[in-house]
PDB file of C-alpha atoms in Angstrom:
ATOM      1  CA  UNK A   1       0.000   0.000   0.000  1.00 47.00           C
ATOM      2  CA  UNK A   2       0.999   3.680  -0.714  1.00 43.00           C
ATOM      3  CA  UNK A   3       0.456   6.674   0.954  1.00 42.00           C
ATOM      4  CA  UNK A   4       0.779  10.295  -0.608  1.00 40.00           C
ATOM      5  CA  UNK A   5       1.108  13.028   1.514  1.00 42.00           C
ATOM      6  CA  UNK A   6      -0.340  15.964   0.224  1.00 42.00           C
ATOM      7  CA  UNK A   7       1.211  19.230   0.037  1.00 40.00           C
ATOM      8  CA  UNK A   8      -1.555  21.227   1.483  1.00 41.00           C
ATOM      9  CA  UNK A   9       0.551  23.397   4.068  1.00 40.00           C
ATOM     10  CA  UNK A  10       3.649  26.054   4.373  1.00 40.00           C
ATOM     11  CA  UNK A  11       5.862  23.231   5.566  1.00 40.00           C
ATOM     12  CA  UNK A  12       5.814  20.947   2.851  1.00 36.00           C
ATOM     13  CA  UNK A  13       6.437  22.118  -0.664  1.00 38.00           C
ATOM     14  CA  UNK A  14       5.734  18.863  -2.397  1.00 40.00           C
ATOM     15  CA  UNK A  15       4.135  15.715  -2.883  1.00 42.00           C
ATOM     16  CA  UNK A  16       5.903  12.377  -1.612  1.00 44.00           C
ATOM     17  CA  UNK A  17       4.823   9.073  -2.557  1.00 45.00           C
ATOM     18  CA  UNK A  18       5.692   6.565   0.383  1.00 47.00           C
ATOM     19  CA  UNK A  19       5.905   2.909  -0.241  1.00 48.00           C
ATOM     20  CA  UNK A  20       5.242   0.420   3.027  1.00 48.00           C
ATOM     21  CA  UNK A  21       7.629  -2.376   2.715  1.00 53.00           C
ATOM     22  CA  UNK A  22       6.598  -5.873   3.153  1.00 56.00           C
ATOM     23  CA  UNK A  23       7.729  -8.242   5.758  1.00 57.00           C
ATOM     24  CA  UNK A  24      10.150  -9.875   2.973  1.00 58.00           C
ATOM     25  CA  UNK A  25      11.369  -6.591   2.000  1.00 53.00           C
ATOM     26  CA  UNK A  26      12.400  -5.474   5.278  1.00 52.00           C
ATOM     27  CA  UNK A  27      15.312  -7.886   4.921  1.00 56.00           C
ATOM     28  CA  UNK A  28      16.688  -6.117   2.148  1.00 54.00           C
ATOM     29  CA  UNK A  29      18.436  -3.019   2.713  1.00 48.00           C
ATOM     30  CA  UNK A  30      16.995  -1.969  -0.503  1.00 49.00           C
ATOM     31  CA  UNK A  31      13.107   0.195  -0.900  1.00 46.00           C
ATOM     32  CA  UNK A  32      10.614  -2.305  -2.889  1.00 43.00           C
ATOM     33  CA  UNK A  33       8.960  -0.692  -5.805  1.00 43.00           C
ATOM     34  CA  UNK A  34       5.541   1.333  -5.504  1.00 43.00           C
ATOM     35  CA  UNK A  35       3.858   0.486  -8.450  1.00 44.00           C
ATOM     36  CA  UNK A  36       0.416  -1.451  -8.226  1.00 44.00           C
ATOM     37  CA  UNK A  37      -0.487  -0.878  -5.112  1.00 44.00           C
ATOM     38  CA  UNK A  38      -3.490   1.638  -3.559  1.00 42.00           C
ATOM     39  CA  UNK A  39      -3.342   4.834  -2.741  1.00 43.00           C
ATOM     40  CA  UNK A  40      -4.410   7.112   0.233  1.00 43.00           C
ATOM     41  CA  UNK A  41      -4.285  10.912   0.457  1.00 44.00           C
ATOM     42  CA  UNK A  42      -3.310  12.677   3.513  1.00 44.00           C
ATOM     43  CA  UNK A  43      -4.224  16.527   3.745  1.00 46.00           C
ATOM     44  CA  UNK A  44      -1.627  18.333   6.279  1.00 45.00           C
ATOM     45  CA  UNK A  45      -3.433  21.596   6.453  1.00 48.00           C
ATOM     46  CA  UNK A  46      -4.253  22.837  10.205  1.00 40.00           C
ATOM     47  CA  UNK A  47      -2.177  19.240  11.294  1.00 49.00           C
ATOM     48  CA  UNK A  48       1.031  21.044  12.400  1.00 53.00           C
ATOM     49  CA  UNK A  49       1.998  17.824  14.934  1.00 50.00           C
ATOM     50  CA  UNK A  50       1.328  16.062  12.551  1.00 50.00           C
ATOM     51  CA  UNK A  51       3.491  17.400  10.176  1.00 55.00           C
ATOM     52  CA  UNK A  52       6.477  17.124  12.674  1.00 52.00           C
ATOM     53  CA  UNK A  53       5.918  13.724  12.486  1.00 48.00           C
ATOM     54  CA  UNK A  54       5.942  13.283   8.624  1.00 49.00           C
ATOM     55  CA  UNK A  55       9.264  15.074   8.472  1.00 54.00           C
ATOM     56  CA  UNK A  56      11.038  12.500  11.268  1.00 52.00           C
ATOM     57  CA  UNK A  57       9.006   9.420   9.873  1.00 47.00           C
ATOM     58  CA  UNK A  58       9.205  10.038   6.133  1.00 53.00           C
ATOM     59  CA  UNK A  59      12.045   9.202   4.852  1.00 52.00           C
ATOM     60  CA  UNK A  60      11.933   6.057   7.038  1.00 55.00           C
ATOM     61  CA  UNK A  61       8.668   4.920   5.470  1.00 53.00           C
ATOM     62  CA  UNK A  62      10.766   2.765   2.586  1.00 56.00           C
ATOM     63  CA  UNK A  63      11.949   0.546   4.978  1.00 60.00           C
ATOM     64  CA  UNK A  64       9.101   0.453   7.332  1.00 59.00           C
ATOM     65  CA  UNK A  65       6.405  -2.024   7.344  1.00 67.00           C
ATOM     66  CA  UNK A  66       2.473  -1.042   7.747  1.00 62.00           C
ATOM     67  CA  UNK A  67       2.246  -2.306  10.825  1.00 68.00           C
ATOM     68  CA  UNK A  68       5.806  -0.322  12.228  1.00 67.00           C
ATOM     69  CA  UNK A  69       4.166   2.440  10.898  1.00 60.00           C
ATOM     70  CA  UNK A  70       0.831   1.993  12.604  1.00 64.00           C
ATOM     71  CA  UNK A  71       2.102   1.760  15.318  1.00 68.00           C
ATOM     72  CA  UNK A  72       4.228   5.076  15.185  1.00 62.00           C
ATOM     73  CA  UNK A  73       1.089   6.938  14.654  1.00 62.00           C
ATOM     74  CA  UNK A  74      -0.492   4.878  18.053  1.00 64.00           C
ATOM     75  CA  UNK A  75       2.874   6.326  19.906  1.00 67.00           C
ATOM     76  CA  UNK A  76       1.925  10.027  18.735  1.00 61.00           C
ATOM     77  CA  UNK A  77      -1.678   9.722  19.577  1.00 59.00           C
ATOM     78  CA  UNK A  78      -0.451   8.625  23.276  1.00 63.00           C
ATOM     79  CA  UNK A  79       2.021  11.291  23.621  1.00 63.00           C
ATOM     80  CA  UNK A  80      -0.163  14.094  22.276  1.00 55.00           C
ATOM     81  CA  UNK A  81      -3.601  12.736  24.082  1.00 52.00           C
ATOM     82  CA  UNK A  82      -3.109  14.731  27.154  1.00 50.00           C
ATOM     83  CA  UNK A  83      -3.306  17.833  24.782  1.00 50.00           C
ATOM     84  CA  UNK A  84      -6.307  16.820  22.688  1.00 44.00           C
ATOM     85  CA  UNK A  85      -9.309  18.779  23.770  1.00 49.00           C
ATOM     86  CA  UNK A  86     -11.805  17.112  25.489  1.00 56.00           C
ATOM     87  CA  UNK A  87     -15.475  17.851  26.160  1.00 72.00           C
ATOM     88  CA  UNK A  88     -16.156  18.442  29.618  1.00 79.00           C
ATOM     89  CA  UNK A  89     -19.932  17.207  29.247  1.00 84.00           C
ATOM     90  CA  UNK A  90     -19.468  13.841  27.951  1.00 85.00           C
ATOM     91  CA  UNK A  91     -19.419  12.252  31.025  1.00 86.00           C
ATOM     92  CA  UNK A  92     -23.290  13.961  31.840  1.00 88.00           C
ATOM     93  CA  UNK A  93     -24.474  13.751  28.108  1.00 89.00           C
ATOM     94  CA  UNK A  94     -22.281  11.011  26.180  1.00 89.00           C
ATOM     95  CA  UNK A  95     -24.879  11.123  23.331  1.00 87.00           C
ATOM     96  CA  UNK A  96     -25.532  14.885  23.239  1.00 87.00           C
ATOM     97  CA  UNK A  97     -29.584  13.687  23.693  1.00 89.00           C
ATOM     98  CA  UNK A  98     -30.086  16.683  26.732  1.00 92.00           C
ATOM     99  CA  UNK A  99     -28.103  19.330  24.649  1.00 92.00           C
ATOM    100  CA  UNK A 100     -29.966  18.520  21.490  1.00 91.00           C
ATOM    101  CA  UNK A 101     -33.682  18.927  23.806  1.00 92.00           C
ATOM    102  CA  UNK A 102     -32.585  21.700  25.620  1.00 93.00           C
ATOM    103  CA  UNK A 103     -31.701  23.963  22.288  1.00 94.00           C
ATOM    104  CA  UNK A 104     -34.899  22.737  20.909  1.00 91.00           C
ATOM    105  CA  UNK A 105     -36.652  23.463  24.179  1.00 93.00           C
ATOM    106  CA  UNK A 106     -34.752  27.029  23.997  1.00 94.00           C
ATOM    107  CA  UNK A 107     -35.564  27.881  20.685  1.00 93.00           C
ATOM    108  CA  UNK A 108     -39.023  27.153  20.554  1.00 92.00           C
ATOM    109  CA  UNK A 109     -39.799  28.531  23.740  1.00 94.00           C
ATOM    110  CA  UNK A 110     -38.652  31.921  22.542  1.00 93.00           C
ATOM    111  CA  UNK A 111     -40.706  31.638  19.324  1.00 93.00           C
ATOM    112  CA  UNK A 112     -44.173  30.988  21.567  1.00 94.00           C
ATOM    113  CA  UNK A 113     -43.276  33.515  24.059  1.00 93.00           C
ATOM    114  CA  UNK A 114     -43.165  35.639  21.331  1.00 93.00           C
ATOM    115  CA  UNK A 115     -46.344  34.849  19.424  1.00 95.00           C
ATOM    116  CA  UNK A 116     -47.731  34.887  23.371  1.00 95.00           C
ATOM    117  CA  UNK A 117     -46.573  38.948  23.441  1.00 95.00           C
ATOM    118  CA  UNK A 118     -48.052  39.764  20.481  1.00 96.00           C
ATOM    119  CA  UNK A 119     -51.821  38.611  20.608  1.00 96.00           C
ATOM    120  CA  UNK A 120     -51.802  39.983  24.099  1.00 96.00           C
ATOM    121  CA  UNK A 121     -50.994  43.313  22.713  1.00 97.00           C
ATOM    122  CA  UNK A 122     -53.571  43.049  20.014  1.00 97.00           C
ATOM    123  CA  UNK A 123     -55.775  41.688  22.267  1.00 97.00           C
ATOM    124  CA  UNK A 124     -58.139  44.850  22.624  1.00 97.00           C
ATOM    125  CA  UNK A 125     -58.436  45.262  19.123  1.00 97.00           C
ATOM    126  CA  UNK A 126     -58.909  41.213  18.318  1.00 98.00           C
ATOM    127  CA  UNK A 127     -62.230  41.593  21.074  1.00 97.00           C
ATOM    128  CA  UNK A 128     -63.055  44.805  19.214  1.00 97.00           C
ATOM    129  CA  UNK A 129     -63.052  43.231  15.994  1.00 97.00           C
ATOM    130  CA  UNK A 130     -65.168  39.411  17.070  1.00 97.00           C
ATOM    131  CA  UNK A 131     -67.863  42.021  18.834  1.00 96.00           C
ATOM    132  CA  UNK A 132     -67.961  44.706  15.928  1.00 96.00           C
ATOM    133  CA  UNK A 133     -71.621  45.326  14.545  1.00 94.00           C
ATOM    134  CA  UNK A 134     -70.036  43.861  10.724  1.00 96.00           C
ATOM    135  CA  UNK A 135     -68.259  40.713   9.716  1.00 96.00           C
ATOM    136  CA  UNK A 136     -64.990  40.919  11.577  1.00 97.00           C
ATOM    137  CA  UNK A 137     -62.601  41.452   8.550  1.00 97.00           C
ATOM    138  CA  UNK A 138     -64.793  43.579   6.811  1.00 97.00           C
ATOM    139  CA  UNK A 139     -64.723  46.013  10.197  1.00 97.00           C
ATOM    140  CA  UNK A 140     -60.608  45.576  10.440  1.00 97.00           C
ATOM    141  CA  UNK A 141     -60.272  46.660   6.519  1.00 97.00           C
ATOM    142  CA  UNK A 142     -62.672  49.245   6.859  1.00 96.00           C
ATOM    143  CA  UNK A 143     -60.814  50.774  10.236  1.00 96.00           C
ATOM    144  CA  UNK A 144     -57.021  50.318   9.523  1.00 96.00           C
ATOM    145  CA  UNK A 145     -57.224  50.553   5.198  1.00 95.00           C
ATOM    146  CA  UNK A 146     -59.939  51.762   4.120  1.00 95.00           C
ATOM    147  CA  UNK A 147     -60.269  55.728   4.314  1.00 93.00           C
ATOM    148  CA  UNK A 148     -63.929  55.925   2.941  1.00 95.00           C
ATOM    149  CA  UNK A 149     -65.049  53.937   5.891  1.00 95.00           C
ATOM    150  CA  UNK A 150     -67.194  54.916   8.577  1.00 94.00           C
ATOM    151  CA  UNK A 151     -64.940  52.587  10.633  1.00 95.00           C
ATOM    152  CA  UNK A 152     -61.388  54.176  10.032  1.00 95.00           C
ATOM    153  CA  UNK A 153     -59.606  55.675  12.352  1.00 94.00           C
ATOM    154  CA  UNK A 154     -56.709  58.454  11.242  1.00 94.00           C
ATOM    155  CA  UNK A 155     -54.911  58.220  14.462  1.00 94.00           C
ATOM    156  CA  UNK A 156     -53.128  55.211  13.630  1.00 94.00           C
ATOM    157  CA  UNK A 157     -49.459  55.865  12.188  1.00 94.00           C
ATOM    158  CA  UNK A 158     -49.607  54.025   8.165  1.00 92.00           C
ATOM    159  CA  UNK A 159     -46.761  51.861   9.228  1.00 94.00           C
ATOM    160  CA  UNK A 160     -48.874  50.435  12.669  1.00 95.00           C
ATOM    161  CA  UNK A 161     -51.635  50.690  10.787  1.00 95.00           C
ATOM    162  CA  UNK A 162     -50.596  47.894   7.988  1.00 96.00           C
ATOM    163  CA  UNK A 163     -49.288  45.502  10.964  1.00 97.00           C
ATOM    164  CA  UNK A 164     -52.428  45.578  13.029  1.00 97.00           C
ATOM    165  CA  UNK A 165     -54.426  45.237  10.211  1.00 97.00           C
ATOM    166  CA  UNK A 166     -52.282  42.197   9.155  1.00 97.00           C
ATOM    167  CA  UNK A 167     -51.603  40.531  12.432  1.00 97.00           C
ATOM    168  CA  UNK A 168     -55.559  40.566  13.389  1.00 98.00           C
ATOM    169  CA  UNK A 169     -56.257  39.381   9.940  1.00 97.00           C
ATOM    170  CA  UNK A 170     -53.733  36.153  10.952  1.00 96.00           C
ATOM    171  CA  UNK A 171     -55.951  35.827  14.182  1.00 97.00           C
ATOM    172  CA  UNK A 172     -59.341  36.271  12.985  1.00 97.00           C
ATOM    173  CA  UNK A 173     -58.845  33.439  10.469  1.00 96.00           C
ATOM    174  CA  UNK A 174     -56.371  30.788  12.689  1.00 95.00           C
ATOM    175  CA  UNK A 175     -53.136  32.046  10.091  1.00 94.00           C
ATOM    176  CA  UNK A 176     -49.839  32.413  11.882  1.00 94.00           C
ATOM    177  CA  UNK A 177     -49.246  35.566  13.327  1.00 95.00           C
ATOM    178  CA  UNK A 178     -45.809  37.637  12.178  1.00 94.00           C
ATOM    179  CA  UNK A 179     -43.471  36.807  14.589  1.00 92.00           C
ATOM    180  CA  UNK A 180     -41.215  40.261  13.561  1.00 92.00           C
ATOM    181  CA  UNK A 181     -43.525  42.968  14.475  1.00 94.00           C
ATOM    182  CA  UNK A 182     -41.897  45.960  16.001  1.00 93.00           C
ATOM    183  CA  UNK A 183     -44.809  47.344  17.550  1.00 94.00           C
ATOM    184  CA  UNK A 184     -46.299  44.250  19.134  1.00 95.00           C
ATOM    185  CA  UNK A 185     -42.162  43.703  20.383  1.00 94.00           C
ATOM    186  CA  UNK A 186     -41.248  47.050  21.043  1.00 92.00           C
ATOM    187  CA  UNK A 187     -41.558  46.608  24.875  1.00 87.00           C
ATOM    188  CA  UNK A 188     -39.860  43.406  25.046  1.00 84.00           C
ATOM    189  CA  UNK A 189     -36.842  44.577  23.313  1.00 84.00           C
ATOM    190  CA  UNK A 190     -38.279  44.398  20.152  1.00 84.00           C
ATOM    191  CA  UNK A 191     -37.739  41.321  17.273  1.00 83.00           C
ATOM    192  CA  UNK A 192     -34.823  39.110  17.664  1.00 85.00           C
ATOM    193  CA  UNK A 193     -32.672  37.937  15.195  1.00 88.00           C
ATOM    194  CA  UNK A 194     -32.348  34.359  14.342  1.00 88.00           C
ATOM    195  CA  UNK A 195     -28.191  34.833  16.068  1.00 91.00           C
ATOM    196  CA  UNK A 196     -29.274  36.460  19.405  1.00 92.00           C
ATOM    197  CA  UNK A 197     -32.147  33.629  19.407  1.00 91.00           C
ATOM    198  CA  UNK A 198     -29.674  31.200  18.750  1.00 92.00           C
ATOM    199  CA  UNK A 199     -26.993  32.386  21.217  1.00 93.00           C
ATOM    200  CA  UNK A 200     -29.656  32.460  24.030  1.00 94.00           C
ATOM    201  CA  UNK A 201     -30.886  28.874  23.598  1.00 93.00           C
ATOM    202  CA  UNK A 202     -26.569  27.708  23.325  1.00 93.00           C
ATOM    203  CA  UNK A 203     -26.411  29.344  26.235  1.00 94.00           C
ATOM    204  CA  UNK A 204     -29.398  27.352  27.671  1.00 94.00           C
ATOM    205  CA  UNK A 205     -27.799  24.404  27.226  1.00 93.00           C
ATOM    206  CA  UNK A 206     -24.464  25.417  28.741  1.00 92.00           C
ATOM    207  CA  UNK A 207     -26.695  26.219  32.244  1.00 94.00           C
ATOM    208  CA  UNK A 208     -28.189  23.086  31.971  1.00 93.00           C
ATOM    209  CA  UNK A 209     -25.132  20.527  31.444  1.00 93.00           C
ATOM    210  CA  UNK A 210     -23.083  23.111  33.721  1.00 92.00           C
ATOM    211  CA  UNK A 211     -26.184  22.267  36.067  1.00 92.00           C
ATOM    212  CA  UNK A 212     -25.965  18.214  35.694  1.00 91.00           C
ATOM    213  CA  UNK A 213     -21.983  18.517  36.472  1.00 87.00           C
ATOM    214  CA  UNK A 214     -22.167  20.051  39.327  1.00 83.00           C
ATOM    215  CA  UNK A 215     -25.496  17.923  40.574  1.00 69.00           C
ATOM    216  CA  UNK A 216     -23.240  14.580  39.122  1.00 60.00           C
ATOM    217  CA  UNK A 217     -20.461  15.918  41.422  1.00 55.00           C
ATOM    218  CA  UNK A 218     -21.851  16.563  44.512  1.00 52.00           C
ATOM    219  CA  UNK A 219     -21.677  14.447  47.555  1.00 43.00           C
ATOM    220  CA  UNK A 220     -23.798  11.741  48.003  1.00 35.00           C
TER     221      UNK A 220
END
């Protein structure tokens, strides 16, 4: 079997085609040919321990077999273990099953909290609407759209006057309300984006496997 190393990094300028020797060439003093055999690429880019071992082991490969080689790369991963980073919540959540429910749990909690703020804040004008004297979306068009109508009220700004109009339309017919309204938001902190909603529910699960280590490693 071959192996190429690939000259992916700074370090080494060129490709070099490595031949394992066989258990009868290891006898010889001479390298075996590498024709025929299979092939496997090795990228070095972002491996720079790696690549200190290529340079020591390479030119050694000829007269190595695969299993003297194996074994070189078993003797690096020992040495270098201890610096390998290692996920301090394995031990509570070895499948990542109670990270992967908490984000969920997170996420969607902050999208129904959100729908929650919003038909409270339309609430008046939803009960205004189901109780008006005319079909319900006939009385919202006529108020919030529809100038001509004995319904409309000017007070409204044009801009809160479109989202109302569209958010009780959602309500009145079981549609989804807009979950970006500004106005409906505006005294929560107004719309998140899809980051900060995303950052808050990683952080979520960071409490809660912070909160399993330190219940695992209690006292008992």
């Amino acid at each position: 079997m071959n192996i190429t190393l690939h000259a992916g990094s700074r370090r080494i300028s060129s490709m070099r085609a490595v031949h394992f020797a066989t258990a009868e060439e290891k006898e010889h003093t001479g390298p075996a040919s590498a024709s025929g055999r299979d092939q496997v690429v090795i990228s070095q880019e972002g491996r720079e321990q790696l690549e200190l071992l290529v340079d020591k082991t390479v030119a050694k490969l000829n007269t190595m077999t695969k299993e003297e080689f194996m074994e070189q790369i078993r003797q690096w991963r020992d040495e270098n273990q201890a610096d390998l980073p290692v996920d301090p919540y394995h031990k509570v959540d070895p499948d990542g099953s109670i990270a992967r429910k908490t984000y969920f749990e997170s996420y969607l909690g902050q999208l129904k909290a959100r729908e929650d703020a919003i038909r409270e804040y339309y609430a008046d004008a939803y009960e205004e609407a189901v109780t008006a004297p005319i079909n319900s979306l006939a009385f919202i068009s006529g108020k919030y759209l529809s100038d001509w109508s004995d319904y409309y009220d000017p007070g409204i700004p044009d801009g809160e006057r479109r989202w109302t109009h569209s958010q009780l339309w959602a309500m009145l017919t079981g549609a989804n309300v807009a979950l970006n309204d500004p106005y409906a938001l505006a005294a929560s902190g107004g719309s998140k984006t899809v980051e900060e909603m995303d950052q808050i529910a990683r952080q979520a699960v960071k409490d809660k496997l912070d909160q399993l280590i330190g219940v695992e490693g209690e006292p008992v």
